[in-house]
JSON list of C-alpha atoms in Angstrom, two decimals:
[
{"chain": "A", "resi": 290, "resn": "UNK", "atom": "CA", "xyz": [-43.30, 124.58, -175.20]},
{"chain": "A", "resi": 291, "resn": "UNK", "atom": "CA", "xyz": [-42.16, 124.72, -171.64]},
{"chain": "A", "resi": 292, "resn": "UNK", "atom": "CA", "xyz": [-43.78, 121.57, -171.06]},
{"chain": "A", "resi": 293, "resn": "UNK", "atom": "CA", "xyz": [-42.20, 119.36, -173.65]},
{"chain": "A", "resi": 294, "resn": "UNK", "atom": "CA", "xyz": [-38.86, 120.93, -172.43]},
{"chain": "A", "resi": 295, "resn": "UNK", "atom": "CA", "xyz": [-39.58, 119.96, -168.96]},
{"chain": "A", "resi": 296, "resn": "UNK", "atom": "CA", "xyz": [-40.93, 116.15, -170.41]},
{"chain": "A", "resi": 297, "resn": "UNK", "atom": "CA", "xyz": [-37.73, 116.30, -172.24]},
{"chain": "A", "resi": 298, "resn": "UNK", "atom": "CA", "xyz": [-35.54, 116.90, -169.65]},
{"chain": "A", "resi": 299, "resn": "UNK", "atom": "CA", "xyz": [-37.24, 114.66, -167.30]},
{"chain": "A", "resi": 300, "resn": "UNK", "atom": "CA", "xyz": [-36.72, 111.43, -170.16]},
{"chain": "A", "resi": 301, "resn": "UNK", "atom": "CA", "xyz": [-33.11, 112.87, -170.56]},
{"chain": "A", "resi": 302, "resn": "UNK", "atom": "CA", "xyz": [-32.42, 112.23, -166.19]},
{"chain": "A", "resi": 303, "resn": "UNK", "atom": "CA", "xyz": [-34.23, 108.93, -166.40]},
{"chain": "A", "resi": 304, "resn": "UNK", "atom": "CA", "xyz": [-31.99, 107.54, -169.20]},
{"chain": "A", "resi": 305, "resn": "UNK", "atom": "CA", "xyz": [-28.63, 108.95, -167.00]},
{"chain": "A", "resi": 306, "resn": "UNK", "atom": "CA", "xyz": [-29.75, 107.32, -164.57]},
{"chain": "A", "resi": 307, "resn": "UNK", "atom": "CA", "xyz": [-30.82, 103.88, -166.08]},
{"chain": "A", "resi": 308, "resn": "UNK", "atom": "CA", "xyz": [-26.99, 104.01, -167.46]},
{"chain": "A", "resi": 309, "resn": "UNK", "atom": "CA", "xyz": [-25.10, 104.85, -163.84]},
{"chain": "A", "resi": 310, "resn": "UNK", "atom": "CA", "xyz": [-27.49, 102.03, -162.73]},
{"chain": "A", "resi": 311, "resn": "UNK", "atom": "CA", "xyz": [-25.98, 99.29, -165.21]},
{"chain": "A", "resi": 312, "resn": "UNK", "atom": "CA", "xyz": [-22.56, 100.50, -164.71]},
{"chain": "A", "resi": 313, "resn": "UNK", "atom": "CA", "xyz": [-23.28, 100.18, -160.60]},
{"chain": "A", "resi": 314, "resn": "UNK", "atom": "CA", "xyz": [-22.14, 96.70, -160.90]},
{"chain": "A", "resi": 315, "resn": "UNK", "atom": "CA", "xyz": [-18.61, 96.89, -163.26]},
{"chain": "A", "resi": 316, "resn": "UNK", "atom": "CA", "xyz": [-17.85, 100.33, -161.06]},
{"chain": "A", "resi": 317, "resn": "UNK", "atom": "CA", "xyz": [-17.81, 98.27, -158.24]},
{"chain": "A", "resi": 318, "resn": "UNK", "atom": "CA", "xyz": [-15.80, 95.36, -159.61]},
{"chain": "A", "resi": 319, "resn": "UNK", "atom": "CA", "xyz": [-13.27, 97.82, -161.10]},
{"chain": "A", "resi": 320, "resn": "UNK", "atom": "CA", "xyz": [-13.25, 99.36, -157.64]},
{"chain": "A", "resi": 321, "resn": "UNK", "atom": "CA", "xyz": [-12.67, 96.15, -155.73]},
{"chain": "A", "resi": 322, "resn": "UNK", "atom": "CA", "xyz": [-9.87, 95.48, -158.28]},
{"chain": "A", "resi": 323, "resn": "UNK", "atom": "CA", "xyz": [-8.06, 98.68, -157.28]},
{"chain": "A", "resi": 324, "resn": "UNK", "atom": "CA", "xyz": [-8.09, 97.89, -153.48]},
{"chain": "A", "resi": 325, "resn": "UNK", "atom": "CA", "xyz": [-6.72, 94.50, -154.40]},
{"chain": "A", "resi": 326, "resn": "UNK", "atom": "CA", "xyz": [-3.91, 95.98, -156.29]},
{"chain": "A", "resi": 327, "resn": "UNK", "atom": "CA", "xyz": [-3.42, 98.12, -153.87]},
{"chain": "A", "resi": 328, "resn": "UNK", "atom": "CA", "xyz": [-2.15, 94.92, -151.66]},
{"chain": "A", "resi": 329, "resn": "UNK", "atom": "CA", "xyz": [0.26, 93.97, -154.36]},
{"chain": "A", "resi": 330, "resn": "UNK", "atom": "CA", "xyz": [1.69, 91.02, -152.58]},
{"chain": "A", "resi": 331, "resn": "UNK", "atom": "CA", "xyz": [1.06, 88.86, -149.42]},
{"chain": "A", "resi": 332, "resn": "UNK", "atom": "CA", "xyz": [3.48, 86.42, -147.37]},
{"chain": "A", "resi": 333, "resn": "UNK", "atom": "CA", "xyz": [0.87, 84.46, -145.50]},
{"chain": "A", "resi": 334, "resn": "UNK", "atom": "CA", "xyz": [3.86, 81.59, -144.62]},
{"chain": "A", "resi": 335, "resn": "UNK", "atom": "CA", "xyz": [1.34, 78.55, -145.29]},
{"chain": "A", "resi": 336, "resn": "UNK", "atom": "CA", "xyz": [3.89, 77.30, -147.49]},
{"chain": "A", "resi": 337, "resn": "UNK", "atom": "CA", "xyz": [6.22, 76.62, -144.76]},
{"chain": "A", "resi": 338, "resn": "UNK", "atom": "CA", "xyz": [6.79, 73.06, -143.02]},
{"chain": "A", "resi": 339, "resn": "UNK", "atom": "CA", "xyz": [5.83, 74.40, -139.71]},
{"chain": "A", "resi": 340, "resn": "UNK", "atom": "CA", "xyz": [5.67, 72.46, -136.31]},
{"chain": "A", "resi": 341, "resn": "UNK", "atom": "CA", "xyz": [2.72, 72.71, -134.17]},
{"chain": "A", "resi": 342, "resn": "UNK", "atom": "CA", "xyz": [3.01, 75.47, -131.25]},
{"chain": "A", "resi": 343, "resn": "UNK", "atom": "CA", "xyz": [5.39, 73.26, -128.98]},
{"chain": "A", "resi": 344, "resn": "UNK", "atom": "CA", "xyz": [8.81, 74.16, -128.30]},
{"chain": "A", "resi": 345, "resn": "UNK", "atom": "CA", "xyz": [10.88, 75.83, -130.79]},
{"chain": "A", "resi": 346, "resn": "UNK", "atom": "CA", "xyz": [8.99, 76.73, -134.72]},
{"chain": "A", "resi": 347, "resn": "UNK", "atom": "CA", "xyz": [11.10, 76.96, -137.93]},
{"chain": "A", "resi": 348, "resn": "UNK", "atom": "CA", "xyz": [12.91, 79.65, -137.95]},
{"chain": "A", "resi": 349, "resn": "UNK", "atom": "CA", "xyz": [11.74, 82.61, -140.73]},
{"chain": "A", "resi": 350, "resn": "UNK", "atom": "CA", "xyz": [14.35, 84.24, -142.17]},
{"chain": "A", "resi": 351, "resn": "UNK", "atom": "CA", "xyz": [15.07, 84.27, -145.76]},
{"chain": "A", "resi": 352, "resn": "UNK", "atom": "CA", "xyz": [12.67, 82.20, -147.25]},
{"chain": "A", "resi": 353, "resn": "UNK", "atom": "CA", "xyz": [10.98, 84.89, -148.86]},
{"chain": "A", "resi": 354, "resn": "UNK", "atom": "CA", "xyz": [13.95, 86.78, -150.41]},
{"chain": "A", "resi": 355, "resn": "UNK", "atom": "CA", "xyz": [12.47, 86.30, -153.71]},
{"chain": "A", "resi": 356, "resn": "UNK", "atom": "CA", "xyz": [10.02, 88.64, -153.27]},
{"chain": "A", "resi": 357, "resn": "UNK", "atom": "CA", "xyz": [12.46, 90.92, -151.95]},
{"chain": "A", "resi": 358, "resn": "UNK", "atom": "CA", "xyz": [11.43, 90.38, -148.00]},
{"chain": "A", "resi": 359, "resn": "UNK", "atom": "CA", "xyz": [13.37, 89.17, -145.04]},
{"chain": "A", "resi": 360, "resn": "UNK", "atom": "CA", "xyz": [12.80, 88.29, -141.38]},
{"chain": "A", "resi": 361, "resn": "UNK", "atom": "CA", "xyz": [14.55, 88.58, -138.16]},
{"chain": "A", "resi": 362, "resn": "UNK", "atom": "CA", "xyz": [14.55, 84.65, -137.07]},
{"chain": "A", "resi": 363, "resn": "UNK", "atom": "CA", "xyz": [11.28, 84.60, -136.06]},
{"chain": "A", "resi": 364, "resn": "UNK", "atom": "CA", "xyz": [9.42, 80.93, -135.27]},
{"chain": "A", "resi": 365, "resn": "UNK", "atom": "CA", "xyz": [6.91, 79.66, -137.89]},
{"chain": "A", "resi": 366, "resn": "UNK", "atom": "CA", "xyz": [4.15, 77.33, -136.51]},
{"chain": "A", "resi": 367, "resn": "UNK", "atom": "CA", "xyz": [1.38, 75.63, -137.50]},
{"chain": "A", "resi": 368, "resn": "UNK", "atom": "CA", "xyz": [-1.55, 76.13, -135.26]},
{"chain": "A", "resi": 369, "resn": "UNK", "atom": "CA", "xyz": [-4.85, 74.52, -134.54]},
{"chain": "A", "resi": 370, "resn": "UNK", "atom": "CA", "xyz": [-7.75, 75.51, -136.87]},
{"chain": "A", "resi": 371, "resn": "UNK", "atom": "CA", "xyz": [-9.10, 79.02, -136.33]},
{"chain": "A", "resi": 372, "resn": "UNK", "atom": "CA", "xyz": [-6.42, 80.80, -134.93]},
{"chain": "A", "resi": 373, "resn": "UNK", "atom": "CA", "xyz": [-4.29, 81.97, -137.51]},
{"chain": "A", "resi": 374, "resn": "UNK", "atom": "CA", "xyz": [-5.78, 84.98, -139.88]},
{"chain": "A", "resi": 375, "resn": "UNK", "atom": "CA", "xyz": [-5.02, 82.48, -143.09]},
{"chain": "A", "resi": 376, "resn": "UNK", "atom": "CA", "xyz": [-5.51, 79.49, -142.69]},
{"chain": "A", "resi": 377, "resn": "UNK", "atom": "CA", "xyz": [-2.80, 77.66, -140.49]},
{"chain": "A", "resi": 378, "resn": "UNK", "atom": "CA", "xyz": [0.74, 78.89, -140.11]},
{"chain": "A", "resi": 379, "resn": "UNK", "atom": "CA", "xyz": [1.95, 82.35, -138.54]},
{"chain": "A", "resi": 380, "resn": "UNK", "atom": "CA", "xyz": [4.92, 83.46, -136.85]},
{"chain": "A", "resi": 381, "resn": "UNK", "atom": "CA", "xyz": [6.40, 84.63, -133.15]},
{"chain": "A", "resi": 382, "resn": "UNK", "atom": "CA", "xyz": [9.05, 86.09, -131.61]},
{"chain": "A", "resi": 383, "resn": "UNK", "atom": "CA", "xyz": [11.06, 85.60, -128.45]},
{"chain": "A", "resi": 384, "resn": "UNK", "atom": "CA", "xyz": [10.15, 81.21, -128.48]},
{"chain": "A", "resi": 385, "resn": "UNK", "atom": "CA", "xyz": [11.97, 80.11, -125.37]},
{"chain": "A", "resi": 386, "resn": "UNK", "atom": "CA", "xyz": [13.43, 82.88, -124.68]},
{"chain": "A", "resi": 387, "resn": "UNK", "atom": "CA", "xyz": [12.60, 84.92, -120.89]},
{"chain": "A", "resi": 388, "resn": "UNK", "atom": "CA", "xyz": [11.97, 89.11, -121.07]},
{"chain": "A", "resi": 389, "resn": "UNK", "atom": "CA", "xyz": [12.53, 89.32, -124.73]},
{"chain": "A", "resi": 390, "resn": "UNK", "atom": "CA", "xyz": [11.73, 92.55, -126.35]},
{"chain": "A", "resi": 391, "resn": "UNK", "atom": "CA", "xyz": [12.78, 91.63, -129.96]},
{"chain": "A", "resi": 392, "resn": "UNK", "atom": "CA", "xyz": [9.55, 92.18, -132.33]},
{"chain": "A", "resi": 393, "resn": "UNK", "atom": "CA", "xyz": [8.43, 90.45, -135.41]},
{"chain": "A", "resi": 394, "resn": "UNK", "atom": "CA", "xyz": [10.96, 92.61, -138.15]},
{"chain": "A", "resi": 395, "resn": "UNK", "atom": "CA", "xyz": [10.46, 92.52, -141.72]},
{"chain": "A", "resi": 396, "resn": "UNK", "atom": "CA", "xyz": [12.89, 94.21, -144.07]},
{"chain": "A", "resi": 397, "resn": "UNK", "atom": "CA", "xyz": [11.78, 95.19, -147.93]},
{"chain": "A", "resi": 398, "resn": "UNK", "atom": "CA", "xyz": [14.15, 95.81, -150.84]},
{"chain": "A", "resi": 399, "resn": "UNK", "atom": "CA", "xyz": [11.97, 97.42, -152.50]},
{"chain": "A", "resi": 400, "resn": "UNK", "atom": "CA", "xyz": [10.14, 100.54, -150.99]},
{"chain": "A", "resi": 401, "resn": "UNK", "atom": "CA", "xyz": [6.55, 99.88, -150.08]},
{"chain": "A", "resi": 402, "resn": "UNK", "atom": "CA", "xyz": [3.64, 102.37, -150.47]},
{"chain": "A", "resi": 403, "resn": "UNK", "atom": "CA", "xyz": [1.24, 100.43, -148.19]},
{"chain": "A", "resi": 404, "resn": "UNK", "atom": "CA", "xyz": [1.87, 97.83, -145.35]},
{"chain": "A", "resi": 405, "resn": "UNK", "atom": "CA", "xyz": [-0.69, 95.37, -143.21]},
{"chain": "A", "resi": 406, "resn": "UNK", "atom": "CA", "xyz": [-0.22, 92.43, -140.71]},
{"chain": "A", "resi": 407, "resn": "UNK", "atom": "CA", "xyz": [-2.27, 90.77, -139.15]},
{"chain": "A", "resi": 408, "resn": "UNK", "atom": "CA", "xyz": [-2.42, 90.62, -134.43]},
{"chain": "A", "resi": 409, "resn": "UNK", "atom": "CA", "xyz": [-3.20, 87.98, -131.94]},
{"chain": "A", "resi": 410, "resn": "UNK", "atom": "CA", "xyz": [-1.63, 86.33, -128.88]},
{"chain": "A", "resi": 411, "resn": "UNK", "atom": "CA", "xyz": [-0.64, 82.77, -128.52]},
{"chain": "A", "resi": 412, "resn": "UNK", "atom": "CA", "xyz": [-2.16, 82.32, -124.60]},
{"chain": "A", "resi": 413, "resn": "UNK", "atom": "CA", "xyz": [-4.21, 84.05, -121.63]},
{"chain": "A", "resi": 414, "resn": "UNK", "atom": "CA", "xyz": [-4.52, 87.84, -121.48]},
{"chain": "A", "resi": 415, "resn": "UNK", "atom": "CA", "xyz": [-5.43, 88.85, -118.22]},
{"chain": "A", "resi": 416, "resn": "UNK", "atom": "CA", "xyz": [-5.86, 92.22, -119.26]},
{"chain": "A", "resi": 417, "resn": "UNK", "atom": "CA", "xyz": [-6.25, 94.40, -122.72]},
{"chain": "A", "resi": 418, "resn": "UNK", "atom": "CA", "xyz": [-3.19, 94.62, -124.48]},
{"chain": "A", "resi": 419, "resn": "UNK", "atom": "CA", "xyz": [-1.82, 97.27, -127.30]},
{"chain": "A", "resi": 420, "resn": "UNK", "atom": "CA", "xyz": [0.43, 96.51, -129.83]},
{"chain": "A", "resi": 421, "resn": "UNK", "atom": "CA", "xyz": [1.80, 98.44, -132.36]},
{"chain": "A", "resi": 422, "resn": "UNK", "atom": "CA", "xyz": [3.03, 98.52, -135.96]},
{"chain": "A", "resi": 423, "resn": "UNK", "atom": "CA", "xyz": [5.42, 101.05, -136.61]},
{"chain": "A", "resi": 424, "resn": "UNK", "atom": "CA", "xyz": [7.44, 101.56, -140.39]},
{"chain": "A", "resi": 425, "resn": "UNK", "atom": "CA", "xyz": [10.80, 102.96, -141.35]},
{"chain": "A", "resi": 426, "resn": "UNK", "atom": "CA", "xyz": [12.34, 104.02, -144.54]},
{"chain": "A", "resi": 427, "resn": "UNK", "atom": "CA", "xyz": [15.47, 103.73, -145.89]},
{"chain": "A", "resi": 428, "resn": "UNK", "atom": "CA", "xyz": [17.40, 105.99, -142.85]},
{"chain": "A", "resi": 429, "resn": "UNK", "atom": "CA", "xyz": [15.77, 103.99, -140.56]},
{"chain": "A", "resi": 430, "resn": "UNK", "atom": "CA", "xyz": [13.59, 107.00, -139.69]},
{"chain": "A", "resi": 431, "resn": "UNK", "atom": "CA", "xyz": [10.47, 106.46, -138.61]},
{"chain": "A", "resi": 432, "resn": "UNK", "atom": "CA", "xyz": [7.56, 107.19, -141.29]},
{"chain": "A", "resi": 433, "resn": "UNK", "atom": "CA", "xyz": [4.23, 105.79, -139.68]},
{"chain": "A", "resi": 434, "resn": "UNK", "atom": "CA", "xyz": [2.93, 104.15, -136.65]},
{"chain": "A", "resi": 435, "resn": "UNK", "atom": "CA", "xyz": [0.01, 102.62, -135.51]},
{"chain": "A", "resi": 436, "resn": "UNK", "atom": "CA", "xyz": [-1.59, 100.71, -132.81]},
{"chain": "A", "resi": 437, "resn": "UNK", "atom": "CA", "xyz": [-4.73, 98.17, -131.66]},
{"chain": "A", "resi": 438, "resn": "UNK", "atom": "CA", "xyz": [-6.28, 96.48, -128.19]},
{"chain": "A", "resi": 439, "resn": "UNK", "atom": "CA", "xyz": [-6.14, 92.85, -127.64]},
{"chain": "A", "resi": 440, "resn": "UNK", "atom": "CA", "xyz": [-9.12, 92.42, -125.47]},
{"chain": "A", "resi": 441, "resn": "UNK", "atom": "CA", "xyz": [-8.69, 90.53, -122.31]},
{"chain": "A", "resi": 442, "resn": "UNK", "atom": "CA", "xyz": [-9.12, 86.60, -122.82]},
{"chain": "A", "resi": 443, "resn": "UNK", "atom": "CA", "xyz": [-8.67, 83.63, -120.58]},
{"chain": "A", "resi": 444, "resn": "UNK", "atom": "CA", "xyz": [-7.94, 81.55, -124.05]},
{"chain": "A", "resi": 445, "resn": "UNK", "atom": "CA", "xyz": [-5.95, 82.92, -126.61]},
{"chain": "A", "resi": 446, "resn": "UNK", "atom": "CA", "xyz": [-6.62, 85.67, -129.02]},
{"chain": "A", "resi": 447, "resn": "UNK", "atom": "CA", "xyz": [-6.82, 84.74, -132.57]},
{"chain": "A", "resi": 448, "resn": "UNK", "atom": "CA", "xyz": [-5.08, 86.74, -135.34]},
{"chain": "A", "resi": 449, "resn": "UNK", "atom": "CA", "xyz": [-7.03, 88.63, -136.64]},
{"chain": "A", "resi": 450, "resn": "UNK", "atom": "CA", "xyz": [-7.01, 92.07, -135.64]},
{"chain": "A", "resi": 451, "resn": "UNK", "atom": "CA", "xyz": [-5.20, 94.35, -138.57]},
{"chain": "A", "resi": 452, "resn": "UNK", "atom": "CA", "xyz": [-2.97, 96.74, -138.26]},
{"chain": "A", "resi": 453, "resn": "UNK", "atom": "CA", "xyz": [-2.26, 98.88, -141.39]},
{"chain": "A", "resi": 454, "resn": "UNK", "atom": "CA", "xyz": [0.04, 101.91, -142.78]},
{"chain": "A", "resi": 455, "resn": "UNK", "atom": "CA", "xyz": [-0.47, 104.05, -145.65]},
{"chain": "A", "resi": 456, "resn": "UNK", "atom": "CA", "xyz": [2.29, 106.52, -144.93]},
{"chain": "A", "resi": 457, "resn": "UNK", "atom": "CA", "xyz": [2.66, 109.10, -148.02]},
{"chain": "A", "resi": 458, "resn": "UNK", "atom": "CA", "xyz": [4.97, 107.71, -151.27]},
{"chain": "A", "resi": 459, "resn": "UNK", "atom": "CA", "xyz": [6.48, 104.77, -150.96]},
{"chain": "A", "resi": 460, "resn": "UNK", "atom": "CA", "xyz": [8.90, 104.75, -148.50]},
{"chain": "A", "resi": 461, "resn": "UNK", "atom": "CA", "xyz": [8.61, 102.21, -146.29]},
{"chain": "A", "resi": 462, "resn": "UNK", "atom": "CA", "xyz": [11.73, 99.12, -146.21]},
{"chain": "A", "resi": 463, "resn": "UNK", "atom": "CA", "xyz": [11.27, 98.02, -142.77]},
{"chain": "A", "resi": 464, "resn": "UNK", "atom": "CA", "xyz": [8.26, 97.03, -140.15]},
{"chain": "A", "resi": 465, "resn": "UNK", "atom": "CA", "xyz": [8.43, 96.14, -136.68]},
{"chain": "A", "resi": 466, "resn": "UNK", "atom": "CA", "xyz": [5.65, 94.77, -135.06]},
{"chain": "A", "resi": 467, "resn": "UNK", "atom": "CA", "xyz": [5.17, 94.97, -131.02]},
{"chain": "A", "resi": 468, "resn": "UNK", "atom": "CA", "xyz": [4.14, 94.92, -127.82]},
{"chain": "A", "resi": 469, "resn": "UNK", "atom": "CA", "xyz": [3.64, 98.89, -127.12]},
{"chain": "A", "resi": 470, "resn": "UNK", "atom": "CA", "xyz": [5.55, 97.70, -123.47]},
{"chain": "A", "resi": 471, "resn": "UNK", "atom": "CA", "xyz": [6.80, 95.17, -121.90]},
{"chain": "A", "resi": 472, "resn": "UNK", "atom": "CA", "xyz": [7.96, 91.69, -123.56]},
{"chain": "A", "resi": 473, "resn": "UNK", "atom": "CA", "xyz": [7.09, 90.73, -127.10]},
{"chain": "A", "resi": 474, "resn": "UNK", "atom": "CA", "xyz": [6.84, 86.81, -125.39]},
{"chain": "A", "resi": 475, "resn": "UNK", "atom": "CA", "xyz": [3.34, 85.48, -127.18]},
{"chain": "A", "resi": 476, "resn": "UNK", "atom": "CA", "xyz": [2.51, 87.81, -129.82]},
{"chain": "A", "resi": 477, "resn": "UNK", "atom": "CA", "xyz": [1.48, 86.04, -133.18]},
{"chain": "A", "resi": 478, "resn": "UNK", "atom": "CA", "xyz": [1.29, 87.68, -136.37]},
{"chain": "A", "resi": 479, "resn": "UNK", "atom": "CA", "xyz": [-0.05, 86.47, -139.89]},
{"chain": "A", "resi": 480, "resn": "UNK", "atom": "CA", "xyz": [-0.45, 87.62, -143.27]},
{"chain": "A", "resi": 481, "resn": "UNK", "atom": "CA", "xyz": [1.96, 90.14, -143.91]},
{"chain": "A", "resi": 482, "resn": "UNK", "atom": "CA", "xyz": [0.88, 92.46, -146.59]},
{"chain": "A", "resi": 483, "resn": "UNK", "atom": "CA", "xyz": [2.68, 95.29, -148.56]},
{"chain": "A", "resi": 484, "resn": "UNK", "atom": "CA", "xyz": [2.37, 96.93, -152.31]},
{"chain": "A", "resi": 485, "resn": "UNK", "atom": "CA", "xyz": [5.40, 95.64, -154.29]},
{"chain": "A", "resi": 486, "resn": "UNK", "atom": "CA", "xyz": [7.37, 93.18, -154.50]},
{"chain": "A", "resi": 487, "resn": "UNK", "atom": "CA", "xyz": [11.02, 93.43, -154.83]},
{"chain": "A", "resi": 488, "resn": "UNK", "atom": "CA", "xyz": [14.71, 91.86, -155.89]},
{"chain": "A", "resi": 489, "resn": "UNK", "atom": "CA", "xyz": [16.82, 89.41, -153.59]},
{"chain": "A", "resi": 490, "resn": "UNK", "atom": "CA", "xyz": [18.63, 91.28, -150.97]},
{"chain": "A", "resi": 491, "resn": "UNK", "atom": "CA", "xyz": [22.20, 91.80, -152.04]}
]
């Protein structure tokens, strides 16, 4: 009797199993779906008209209002194949102008739950350098912060080093992205990613 129980049993794991093995494939799909979600929305600014990197870009400000997301006049350019994170266009601040500290800014209307951007630098490093994504609600207090290396490069460094926030409930409505010292001159950042998008500022 204990045998057959123990034959039973056995024929009772190998059919649970068979099953968690057929559903290996749709558990991952509906997991890969949830992470996607997760992103909600993406300004990646390849549908701007955007010069190549000499002189002065188009200036990002309100084009994306409609999905409830402004910038702080930042350039838009379109640069040579490789270096942006996806696939040509990305932005900078501080074009033309000498010790500027003003960062890449992006303002939501709607409060995010999860933020990303994308890092590089538009010429030489001659040495490492951090930069920093840090988020704010709607006080303007700071909620999260975050920071990565740019390795040292006698070219420059392509975006594509992420820099990400999952700060607890949604609370973020602003981003800065930065230099962690010094002058914001040369940074380049693409595909800016957040959970929800939101209504035209006021």
């Amino acid at each position: 009797m204990a045998r057959t129980e123990t034959k039973h049993s056995r024929r009772l794991i190998a059919i649970r199993l068979l099953g968690l093995f057929a559903l290996g494939p749709a558990l991952l799909i509906a997991s890969a779906m949830a992470t996607e979600r997760a992103f909600g929305a993406v300004i990646s600014f390849d549908n701007l008209a955007a010069p190549a990197p000499v002189g002065q870009g188009l200036t990002v400000n309100t084009q994306y209002s409609g999905q409830g997301v402004t910038f702080n006049d930042v350039d838009a350019f379109s640069y040579p194949s490789g270096f942006a994170h996806s696939p040509s266009v990305g932005v900078e601040p501080c074009v033309g102008i000498e010790f500027c500290q003003a960062p890449v800014r992006a303002d939501f209307t709607t409060p995010q739950d999860y933020v990303r951007v994308w890092v590089g630098y538009d010429g030489p490093l001659a040495a490492p350098l951090p930069v920093r994504l840090t988020a704010f609600n709607a006080a303007l207090n700071e909620v999260g912060s975050t920071t990565a290396t740019l390795p040292a490069n006698a070219s420059a460094t392509p975006i594509q080093t992420p820099l990400e926030l999952d700060p607890p409930g949604a609370t973020v409505t602003r981003i800065v992205v930065s230099k962690t010292s010094g002058f914001n001159n040369g940074l380049a950042v693409d595909d800016v990613e957040f959970s929800t998008t939101g209504p035209p500022p006021p």
